[in-house]
Coordinates of C-alpha atoms in Angstrom, one line a residue:
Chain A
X1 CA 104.5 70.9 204.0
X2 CA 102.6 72.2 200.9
X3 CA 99.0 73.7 201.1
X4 CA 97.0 72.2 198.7
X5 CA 94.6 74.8 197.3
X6 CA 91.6 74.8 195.1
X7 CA 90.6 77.4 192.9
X8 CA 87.2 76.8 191.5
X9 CA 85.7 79.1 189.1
X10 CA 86.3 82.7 188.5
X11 CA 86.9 85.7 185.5
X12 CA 89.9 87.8 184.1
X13 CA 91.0 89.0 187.7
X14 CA 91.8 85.1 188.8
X15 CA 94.3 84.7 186.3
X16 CA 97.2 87.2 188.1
X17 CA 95.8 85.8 191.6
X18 CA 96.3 82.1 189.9
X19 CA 99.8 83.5 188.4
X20 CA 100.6 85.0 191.9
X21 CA 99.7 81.9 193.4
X22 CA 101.8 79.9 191.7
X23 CA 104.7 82.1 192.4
X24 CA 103.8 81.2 196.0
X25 CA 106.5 78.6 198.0
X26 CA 104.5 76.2 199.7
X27 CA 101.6 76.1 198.0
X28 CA 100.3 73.4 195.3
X29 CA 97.4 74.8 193.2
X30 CA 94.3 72.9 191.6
X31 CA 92.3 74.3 189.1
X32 CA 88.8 74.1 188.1
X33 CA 86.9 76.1 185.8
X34 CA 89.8 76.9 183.4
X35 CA 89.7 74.5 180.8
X36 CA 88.4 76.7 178.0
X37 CA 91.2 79.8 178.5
X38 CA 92.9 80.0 174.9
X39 CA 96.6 80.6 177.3
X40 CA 96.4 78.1 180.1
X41 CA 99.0 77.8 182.4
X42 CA 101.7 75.7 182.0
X43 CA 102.6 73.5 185.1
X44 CA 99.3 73.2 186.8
X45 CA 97.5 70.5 187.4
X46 CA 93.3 71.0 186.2
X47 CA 90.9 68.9 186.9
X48 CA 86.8 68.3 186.6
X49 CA 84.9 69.4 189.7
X50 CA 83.8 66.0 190.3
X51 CA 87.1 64.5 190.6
X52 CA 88.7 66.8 192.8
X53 CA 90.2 65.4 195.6
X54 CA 87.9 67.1 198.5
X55 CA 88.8 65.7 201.4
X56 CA 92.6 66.5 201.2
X57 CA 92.2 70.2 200.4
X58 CA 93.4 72.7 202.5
X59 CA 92.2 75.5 201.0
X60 CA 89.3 76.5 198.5
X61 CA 89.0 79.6 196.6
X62 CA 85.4 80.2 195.1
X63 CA 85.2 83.3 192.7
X64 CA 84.9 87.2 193.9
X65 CA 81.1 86.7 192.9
X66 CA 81.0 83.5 195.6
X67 CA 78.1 81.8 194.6
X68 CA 74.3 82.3 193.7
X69 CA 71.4 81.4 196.0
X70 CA 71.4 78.0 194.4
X71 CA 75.2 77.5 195.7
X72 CA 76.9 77.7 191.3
X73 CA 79.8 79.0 190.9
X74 CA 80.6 81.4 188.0
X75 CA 82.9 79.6 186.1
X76 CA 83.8 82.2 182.6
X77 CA 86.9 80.0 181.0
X78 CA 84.9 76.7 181.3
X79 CA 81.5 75.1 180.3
X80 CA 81.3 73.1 183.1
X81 CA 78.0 73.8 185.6
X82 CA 79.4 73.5 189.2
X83 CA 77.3 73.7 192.1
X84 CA 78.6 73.7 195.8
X85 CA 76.4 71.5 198.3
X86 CA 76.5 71.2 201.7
X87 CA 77.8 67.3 201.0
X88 CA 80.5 68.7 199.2
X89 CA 81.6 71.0 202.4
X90 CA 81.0 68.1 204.5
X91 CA 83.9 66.6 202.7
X92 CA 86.0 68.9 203.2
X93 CA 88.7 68.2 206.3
X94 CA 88.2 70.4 209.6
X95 CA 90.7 73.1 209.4
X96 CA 90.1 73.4 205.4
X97 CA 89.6 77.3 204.8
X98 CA 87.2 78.2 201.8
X99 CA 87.7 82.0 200.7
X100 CA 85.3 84.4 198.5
X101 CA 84.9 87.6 197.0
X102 CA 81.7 88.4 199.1
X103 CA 79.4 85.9 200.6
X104 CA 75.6 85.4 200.3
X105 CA 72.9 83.8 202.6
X106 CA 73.3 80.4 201.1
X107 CA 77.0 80.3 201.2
X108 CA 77.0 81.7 204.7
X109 CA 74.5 78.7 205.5
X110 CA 76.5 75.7 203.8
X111 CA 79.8 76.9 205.5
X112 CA 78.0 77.3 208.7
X113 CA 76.0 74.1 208.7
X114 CA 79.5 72.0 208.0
X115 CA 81.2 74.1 210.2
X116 CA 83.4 75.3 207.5
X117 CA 85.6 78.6 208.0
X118 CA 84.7 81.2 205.1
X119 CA 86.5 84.2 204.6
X120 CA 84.4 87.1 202.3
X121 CA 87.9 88.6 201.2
X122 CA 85.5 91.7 200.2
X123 CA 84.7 92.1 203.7
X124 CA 88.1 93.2 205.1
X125 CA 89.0 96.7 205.2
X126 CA 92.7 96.7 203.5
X127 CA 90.9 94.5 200.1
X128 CA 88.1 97.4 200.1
X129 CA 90.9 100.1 200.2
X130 CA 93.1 98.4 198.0
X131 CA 90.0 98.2 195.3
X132 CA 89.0 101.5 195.8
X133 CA 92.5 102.5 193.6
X134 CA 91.3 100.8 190.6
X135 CA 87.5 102.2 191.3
X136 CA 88.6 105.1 191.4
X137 CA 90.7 105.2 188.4
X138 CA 87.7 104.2 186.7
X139 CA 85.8 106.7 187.8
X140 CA 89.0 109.3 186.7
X141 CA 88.5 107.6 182.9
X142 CA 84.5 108.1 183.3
X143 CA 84.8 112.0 183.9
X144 CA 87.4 112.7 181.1
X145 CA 85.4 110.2 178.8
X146 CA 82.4 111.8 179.7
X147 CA 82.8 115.5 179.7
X148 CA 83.9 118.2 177.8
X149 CA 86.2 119.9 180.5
X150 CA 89.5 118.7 182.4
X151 CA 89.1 117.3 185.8
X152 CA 91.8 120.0 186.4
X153 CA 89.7 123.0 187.8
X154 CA 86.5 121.4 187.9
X155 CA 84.3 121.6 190.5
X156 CA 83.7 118.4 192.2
X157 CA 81.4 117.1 195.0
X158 CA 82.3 113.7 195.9
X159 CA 79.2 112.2 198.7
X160 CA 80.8 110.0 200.7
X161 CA 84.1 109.2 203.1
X162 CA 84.5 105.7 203.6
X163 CA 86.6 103.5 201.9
X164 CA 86.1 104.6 198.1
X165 CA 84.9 107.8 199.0
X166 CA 88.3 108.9 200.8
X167 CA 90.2 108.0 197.6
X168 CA 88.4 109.4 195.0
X169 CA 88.3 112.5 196.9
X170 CA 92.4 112.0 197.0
X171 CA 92.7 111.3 193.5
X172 CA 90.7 114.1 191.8
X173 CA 92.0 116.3 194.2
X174 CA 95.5 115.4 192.9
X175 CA 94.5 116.3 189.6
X176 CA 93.8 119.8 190.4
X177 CA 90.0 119.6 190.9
X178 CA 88.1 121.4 193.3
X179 CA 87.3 119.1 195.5
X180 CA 84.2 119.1 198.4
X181 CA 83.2 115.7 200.3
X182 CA 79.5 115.7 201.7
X183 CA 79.5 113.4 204.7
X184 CA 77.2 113.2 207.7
X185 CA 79.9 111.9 210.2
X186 CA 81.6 115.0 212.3
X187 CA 85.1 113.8 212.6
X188 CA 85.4 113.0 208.9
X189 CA 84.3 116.3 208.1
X190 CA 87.0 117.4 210.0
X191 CA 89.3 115.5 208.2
X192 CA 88.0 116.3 204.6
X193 CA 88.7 120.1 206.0
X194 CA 92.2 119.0 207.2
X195 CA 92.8 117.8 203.8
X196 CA 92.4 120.8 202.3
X197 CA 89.2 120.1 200.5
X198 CA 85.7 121.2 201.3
X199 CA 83.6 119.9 204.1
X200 CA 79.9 119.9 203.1
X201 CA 77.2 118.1 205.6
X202 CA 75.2 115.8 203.6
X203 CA 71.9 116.9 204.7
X204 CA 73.5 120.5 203.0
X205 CA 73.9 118.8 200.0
X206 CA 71.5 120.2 197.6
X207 CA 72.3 123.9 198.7
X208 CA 75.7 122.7 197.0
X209 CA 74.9 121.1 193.7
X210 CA 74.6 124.6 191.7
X211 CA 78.3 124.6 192.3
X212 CA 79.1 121.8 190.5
X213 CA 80.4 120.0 187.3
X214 CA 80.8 116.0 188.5
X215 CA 78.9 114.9 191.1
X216 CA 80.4 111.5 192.6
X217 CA 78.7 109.1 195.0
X218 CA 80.1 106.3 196.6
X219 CA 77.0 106.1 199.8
X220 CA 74.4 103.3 199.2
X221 CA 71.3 105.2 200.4
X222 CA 69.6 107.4 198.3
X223 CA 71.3 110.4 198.3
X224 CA 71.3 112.2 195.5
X225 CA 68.2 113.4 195.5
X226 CA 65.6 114.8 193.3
X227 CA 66.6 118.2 195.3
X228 CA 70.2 117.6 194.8
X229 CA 69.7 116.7 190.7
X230 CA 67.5 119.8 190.4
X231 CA 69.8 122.4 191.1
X232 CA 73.1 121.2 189.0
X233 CA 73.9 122.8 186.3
X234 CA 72.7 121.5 183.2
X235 CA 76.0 120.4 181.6
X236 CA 77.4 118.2 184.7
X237 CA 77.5 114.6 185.2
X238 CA 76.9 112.4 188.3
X239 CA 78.8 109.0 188.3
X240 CA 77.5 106.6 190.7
X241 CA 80.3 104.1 192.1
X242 CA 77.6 102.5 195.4
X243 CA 76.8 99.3 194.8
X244 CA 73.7 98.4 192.9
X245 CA 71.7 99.9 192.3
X246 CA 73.5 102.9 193.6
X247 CA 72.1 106.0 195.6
X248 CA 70.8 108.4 192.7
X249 CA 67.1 109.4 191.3
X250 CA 68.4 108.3 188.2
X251 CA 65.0 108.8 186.9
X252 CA 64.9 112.3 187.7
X253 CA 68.7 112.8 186.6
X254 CA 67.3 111.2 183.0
X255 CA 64.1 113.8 183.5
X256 CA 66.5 117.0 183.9
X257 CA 68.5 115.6 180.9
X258 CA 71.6 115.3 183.4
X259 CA 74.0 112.4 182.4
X260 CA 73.7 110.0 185.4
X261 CA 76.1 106.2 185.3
X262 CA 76.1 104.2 187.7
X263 CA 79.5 102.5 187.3
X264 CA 79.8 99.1 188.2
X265 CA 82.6 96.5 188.9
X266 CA 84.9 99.2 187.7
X267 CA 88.6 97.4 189.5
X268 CA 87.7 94.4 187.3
X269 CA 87.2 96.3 184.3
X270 CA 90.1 98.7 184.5
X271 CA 92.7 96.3 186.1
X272 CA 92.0 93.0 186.6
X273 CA 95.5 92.5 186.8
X274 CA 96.1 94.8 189.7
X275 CA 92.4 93.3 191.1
X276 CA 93.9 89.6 191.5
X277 CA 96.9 90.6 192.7
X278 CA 95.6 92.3 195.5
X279 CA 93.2 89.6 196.3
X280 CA 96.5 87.3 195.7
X281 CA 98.4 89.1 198.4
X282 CA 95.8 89.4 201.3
X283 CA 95.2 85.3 200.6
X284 CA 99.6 84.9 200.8
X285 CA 99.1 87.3 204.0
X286 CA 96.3 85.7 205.4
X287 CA 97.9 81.9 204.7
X288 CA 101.4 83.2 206.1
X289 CA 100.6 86.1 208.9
X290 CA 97.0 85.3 210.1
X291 CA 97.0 81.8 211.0
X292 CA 94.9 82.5 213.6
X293 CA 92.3 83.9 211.6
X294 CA 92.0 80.5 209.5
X295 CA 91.7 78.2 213.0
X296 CA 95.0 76.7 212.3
X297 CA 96.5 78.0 215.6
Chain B
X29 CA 84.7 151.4 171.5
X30 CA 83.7 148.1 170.5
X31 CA 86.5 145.9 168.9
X32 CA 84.6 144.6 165.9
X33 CA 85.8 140.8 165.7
X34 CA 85.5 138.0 163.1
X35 CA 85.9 134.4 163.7
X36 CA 86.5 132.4 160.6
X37 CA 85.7 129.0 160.5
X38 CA 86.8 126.3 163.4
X39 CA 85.7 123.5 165.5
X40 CA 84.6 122.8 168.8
X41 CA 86.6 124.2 170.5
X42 CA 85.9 127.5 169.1
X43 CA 82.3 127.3 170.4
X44 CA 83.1 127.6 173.9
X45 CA 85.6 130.3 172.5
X46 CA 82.7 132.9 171.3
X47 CA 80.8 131.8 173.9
X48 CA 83.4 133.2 176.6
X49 CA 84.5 136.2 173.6
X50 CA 80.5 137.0 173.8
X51 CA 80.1 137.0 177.5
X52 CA 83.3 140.3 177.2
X53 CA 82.5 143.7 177.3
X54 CA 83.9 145.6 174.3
X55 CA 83.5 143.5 171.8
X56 CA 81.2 142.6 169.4
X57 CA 81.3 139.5 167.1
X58 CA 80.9 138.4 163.5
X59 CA 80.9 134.5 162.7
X60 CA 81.6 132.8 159.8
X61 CA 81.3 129.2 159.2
X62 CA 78.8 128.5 161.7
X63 CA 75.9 128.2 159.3
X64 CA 75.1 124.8 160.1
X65 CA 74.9 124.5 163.5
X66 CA 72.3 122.8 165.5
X67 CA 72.0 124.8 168.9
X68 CA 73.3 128.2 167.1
X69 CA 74.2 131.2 169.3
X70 CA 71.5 133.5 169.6
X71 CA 72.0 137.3 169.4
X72 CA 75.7 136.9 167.3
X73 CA 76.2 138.1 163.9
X74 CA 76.5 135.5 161.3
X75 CA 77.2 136.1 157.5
X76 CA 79.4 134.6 154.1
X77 CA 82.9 134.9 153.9
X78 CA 82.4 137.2 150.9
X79 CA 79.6 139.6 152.8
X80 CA 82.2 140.3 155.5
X81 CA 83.0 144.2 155.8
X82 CA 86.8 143.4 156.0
X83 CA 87.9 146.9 156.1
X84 CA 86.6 147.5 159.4
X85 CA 87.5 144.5 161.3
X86 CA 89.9 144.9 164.4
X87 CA 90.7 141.1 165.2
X88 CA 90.7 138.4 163.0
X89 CA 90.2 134.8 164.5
X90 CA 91.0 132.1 162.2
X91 CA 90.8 128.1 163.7
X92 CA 93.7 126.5 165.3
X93 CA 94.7 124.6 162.3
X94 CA 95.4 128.0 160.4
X95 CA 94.9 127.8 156.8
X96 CA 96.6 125.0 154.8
X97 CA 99.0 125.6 152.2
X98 CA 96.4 127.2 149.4
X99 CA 95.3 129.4 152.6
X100 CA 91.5 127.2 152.7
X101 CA 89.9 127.4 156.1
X102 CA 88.9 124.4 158.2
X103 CA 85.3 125.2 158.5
X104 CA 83.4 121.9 160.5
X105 CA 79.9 123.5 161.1
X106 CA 79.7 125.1 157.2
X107 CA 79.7 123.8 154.0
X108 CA 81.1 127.1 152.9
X109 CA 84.8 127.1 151.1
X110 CA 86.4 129.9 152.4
X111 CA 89.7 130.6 151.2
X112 CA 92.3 133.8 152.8
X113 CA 94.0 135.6 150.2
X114 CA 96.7 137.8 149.6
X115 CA 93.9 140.5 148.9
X116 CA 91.8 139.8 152.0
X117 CA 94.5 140.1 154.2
X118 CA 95.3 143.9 152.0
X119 CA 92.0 144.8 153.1
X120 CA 92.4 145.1 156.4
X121 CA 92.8 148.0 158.2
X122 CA 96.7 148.6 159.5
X123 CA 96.2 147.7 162.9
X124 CA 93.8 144.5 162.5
X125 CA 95.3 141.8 164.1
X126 CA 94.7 138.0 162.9
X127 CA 94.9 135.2 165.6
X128 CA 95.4 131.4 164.9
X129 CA 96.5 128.1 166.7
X130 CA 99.3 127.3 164.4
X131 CA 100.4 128.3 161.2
X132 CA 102.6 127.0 158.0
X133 CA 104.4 129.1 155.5
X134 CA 101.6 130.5 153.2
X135 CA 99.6 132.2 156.2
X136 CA 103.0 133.8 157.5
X137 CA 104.0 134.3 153.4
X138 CA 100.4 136.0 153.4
X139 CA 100.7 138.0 156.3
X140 CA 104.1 139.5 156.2
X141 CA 103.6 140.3 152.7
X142 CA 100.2 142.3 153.3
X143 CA 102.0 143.9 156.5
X144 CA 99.5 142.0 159.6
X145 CA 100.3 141.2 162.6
X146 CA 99.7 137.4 162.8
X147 CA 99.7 135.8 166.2
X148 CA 100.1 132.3 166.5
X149 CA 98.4 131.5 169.7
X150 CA 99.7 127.7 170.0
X151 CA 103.7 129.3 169.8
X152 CA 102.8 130.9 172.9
X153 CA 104.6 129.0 176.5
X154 CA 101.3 129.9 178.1
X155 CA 98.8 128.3 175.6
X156 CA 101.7 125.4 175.7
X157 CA 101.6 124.4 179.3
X158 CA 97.4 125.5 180.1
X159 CA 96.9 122.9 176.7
X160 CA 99.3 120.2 178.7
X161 CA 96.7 119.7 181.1
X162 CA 93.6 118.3 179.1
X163 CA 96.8 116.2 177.0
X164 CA 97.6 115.0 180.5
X165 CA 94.6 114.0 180.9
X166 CA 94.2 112.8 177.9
X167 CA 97.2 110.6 178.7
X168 CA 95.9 109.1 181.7
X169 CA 92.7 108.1 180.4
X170 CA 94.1 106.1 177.5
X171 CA 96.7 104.7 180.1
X172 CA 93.6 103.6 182.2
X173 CA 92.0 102.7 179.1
X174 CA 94.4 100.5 177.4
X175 CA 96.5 98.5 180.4
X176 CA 94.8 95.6 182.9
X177 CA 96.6 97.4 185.6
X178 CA 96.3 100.7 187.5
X179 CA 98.6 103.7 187.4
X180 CA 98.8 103.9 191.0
X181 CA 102.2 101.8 191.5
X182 CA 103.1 101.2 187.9
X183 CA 106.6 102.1 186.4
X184 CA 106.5 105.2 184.2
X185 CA 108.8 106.7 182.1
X186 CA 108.4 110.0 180.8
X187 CA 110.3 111.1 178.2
X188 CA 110.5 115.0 177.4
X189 CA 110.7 117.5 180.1
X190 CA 109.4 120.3 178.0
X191 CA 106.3 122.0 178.7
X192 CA 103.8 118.4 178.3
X193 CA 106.7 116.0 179.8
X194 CA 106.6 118.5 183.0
X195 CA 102.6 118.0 183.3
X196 CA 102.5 114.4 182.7
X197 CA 105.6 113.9 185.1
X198 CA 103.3 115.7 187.5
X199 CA 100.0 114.0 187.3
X200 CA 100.8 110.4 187.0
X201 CA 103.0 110.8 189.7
X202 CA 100.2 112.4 191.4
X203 CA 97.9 109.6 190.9
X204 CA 100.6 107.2 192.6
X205 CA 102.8 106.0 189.4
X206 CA 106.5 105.6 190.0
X207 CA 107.8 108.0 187.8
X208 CA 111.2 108.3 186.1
X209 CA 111.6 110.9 183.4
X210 CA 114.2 111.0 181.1
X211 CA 116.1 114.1 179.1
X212 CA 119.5 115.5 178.3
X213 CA 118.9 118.9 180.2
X214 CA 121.2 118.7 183.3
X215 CA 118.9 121.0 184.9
X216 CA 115.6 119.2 184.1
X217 CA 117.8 116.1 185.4
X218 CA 117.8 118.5 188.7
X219 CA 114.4 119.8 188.9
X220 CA 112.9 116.0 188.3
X221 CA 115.3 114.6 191.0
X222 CA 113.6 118.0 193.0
X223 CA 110.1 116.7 192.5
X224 CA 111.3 113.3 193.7
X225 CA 111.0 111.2 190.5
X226 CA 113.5 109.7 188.9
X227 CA 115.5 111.5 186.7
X228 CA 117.4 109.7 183.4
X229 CA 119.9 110.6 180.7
X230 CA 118.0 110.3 178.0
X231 CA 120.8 109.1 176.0
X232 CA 120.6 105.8 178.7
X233 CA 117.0 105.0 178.0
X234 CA 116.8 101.6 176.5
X235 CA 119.1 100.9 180.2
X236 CA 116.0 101.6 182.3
X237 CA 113.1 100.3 180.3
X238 CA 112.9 96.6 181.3
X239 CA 111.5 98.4 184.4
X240 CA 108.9 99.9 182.8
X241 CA 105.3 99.2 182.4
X242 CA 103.9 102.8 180.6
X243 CA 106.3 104.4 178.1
X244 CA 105.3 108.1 177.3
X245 CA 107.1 109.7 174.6
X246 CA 106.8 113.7 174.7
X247 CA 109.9 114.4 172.4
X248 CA 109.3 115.1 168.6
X249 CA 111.9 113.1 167.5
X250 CA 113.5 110.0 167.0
X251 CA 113.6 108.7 171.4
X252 CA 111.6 105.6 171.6
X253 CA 114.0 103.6 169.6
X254 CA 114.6 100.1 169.1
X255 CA 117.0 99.5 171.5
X256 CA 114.3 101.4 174.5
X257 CA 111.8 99.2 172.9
X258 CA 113.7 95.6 172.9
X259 CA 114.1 96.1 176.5
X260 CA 110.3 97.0 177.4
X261 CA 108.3 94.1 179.2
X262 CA 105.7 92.1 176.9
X263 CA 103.0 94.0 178.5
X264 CA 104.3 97.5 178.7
X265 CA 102.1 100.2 176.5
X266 CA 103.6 103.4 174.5
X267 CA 101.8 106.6 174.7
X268 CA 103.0 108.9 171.6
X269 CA 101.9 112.2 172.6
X270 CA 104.8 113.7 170.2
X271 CA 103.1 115.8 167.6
X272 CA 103.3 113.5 164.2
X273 CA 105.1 111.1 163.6
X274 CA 106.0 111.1 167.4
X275 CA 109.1 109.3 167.9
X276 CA 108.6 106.0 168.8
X277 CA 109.7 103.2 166.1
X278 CA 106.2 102.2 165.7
X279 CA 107.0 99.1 163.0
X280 CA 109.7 97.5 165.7
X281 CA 106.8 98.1 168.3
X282 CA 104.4 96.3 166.7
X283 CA 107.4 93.6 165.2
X284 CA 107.7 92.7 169.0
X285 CA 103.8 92.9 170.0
X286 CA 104.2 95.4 172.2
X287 CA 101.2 98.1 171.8
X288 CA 102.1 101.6 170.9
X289 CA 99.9 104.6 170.3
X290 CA 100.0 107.7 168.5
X291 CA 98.2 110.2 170.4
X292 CA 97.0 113.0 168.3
X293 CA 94.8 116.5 169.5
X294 CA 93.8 115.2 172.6
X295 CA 92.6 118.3 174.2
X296 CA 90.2 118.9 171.3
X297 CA 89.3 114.9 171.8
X298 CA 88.9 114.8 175.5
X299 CA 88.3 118.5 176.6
X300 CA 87.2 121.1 173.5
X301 CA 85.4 123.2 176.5
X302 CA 88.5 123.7 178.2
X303 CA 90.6 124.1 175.3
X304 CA 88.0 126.6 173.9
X305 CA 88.3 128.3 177.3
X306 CA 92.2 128.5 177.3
X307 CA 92.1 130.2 173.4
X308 CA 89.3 132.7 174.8
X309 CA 91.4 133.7 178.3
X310 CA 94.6 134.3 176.5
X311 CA 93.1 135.9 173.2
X312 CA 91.4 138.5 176.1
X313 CA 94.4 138.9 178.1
X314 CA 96.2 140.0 174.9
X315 CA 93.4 142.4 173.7
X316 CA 93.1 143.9 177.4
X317 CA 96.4 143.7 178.6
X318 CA 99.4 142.8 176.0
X319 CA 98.1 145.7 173.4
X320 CA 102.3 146.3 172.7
X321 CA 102.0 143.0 171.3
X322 CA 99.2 144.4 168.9
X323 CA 101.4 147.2 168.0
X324 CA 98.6 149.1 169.3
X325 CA 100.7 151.3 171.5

């Protein structure tokens, strides 16, 4: 028996997770939200918010952005104002499945109040490593766009092992930088040493930075300090990949006359494509291996 | 003794290049064509082309473009027109050495004629393959620039296994690409299978690029043909890093949509520190340790 899924709202990335979708057995797609994109797809059925067939859906896929405080939905290729309400959840039938990028307090709320199963696809740790590729990437395109040396040879400090941290650390190491990871947590220094890069501990940090041409953080918590800005040299450049509104004194950096970007969104802005795809997959793997995890067994 | 050194005209490159020929011992420095720049160097010599005590110069340092045909000098922080003569070069004392990145018939007319020893620096393997790194890079961040997809598990073909095609091989694989390269050299076909790409006949090109999402053309000559390029995916991109033309049918490229670029100079673009730095180290290692190749001993 088909699923019937909803896909209501979203930007440039939900066009290969639409595309992947569709390539999907099993599934029958609805679309809402896409009636301004100049190349719509051919095949699929698109409808207006308010006629969409709520109480037969089987699955509901809001945008990576989920919604604001107020319950909208982004909705770039479309003009249409949507708004998700607790009605609207009521609708929906008991084992229906509504999946988002991240969640907020109001979402959270509606799903919970209707007893609604939301899964924050953001959340899970294989979507977060998958992302950090393209985030890193980005941040590989930021340090050659922004500097006047090669990655190759230069003396990096990334601050940070978790998800992104471990693969920017990877990457740049690949390239032939000189890679040291400043982390607080024991057995990941011991890893970072394992690796063949530089353990630093965090607190250490600034006792560091005088070493340095590109200074990457990936902690949110204010890390890079006024201490750790003061001593870099004057020519490097800190790219900030935490989320908003990331862990440096940017004021400070802007002080010392030290470039200091904090990146943001950077898998949507390098590779959509790649972005909706993976979302794509972990939604067909979720549907088809983790049943379980939608209440369906 | 002090080698008494002029460096004539240039770009920026050459700034980090007298900074790092400053920072040697035994040397001492005359620039010209540097009249106009903002942050000038302090404690350097600076004077005209014409004031220049020719007769006692050791080392002559002319930009990496050489001189062009009427032996004029690419000067980019003077207004001065300085052209090399048959003359000049008379002046110089019998064991002056001039150094350049490249040069055309007229400099080498000029300098065998007047009896110098001209080296150009860009001829040299070593300069080649140090130079294929910021190009690499160069490479990558136009790849991650100009496609909706990361490199990490995209389809490259490299074309050229000369002294860039090795380096970009390298990185992109580095960074998780699946990379194919393709040349006629049996044992470059060897050494790729070796590194674990995939190695093609490069005569069998346009057979393997329906599988290909990033086409990079290192060959200066006629490789990316129409046949390779009928065959490419709609949303495949060429990277030309071939010096000009490159040699990618660019017309048929852009007949079928698909994007192709002509890469041109990116280390000065993307790295002019590092390049600077990799004139400087080798332009020292010949003075200190290569003097044979001076004719000095």
């Amino acid at each position: 028996m088909k699923q019937l899924i909803a896909v209501i709202g979203g930007d440039a990335r939900y066009l290969e997770l639409i595309r992947q979708l569709q390539a999907t057995r099993h599934i029958e797609l609805i679309l809402v939200g896409y009636d301004k994109l100049e190349q719509g797809f051919t095949g699929l059925n698109q409808t207006d918010f308010s006629d969409l067939d709520v109480e037969n859906l089987d699955i509901v896929i809001l945008p990576i952005t989920g919604t604001d405080e107020e319950g909208r939905v982004e909705t770039v290729f479309s003009d249409q104002e949507i708004q998700m309400t607790e009605e609207w959840f009521g609708r929906l039938k008991d084992k229906a499945v509504v999946f988002t990028g991240i969640t907020n307090h109001h979402l959270t709320d509606l799903t919970m109040k209707t007893n609604t199963t939301l899964i924050p696809l953001l959340d899970r740790d294989d979507v977060a490593i998958y992302n950090s590729i393209p985030t890193a990437e980005g941040a590989i395109m930021m340090a050659i766009e922004n500097t006047d040396y090669t990655i190759h040879s230069s003396r990096v400090i990334v601050a940070g092992f978790g998800r992104v941290g471990n693969t920017v650390a990877n990457k740049f190491a690949a390239l032939g930088a000189r890679v040291s990871v400043a982390t607080k947590n024991s057995t990941d220094l011991a890893r970072i040493s394992e690796m063949g890069l530089t353990p630093i501990a965090l607190n250490k940090l600034p006792e560091y930075t005088s070493e340095c041409d590109l200074l990457i953080n990936t902690i949110p918590a204010e890390v890079i300090t006024k201490d750790a800005i003061q001593n870099l040299p004057s020519n490097a450049v800190i790219i900030d990949l935490a989320s908003k509104p990331g862990g440096t004194d940017f004021d400070y950096a802007k002080q010392r006359g030290i470039e200091a970007i904090l990146a943001r969104s950077l898998p949507s802005i390098v590779a959509p494509k790649t972005a909706g795809k993976i979302l794509a997959d972990v939604i067909i793997q979720i549907l088809t291996k983790e049943k379980e995890l939608l209440g369906w067994i």
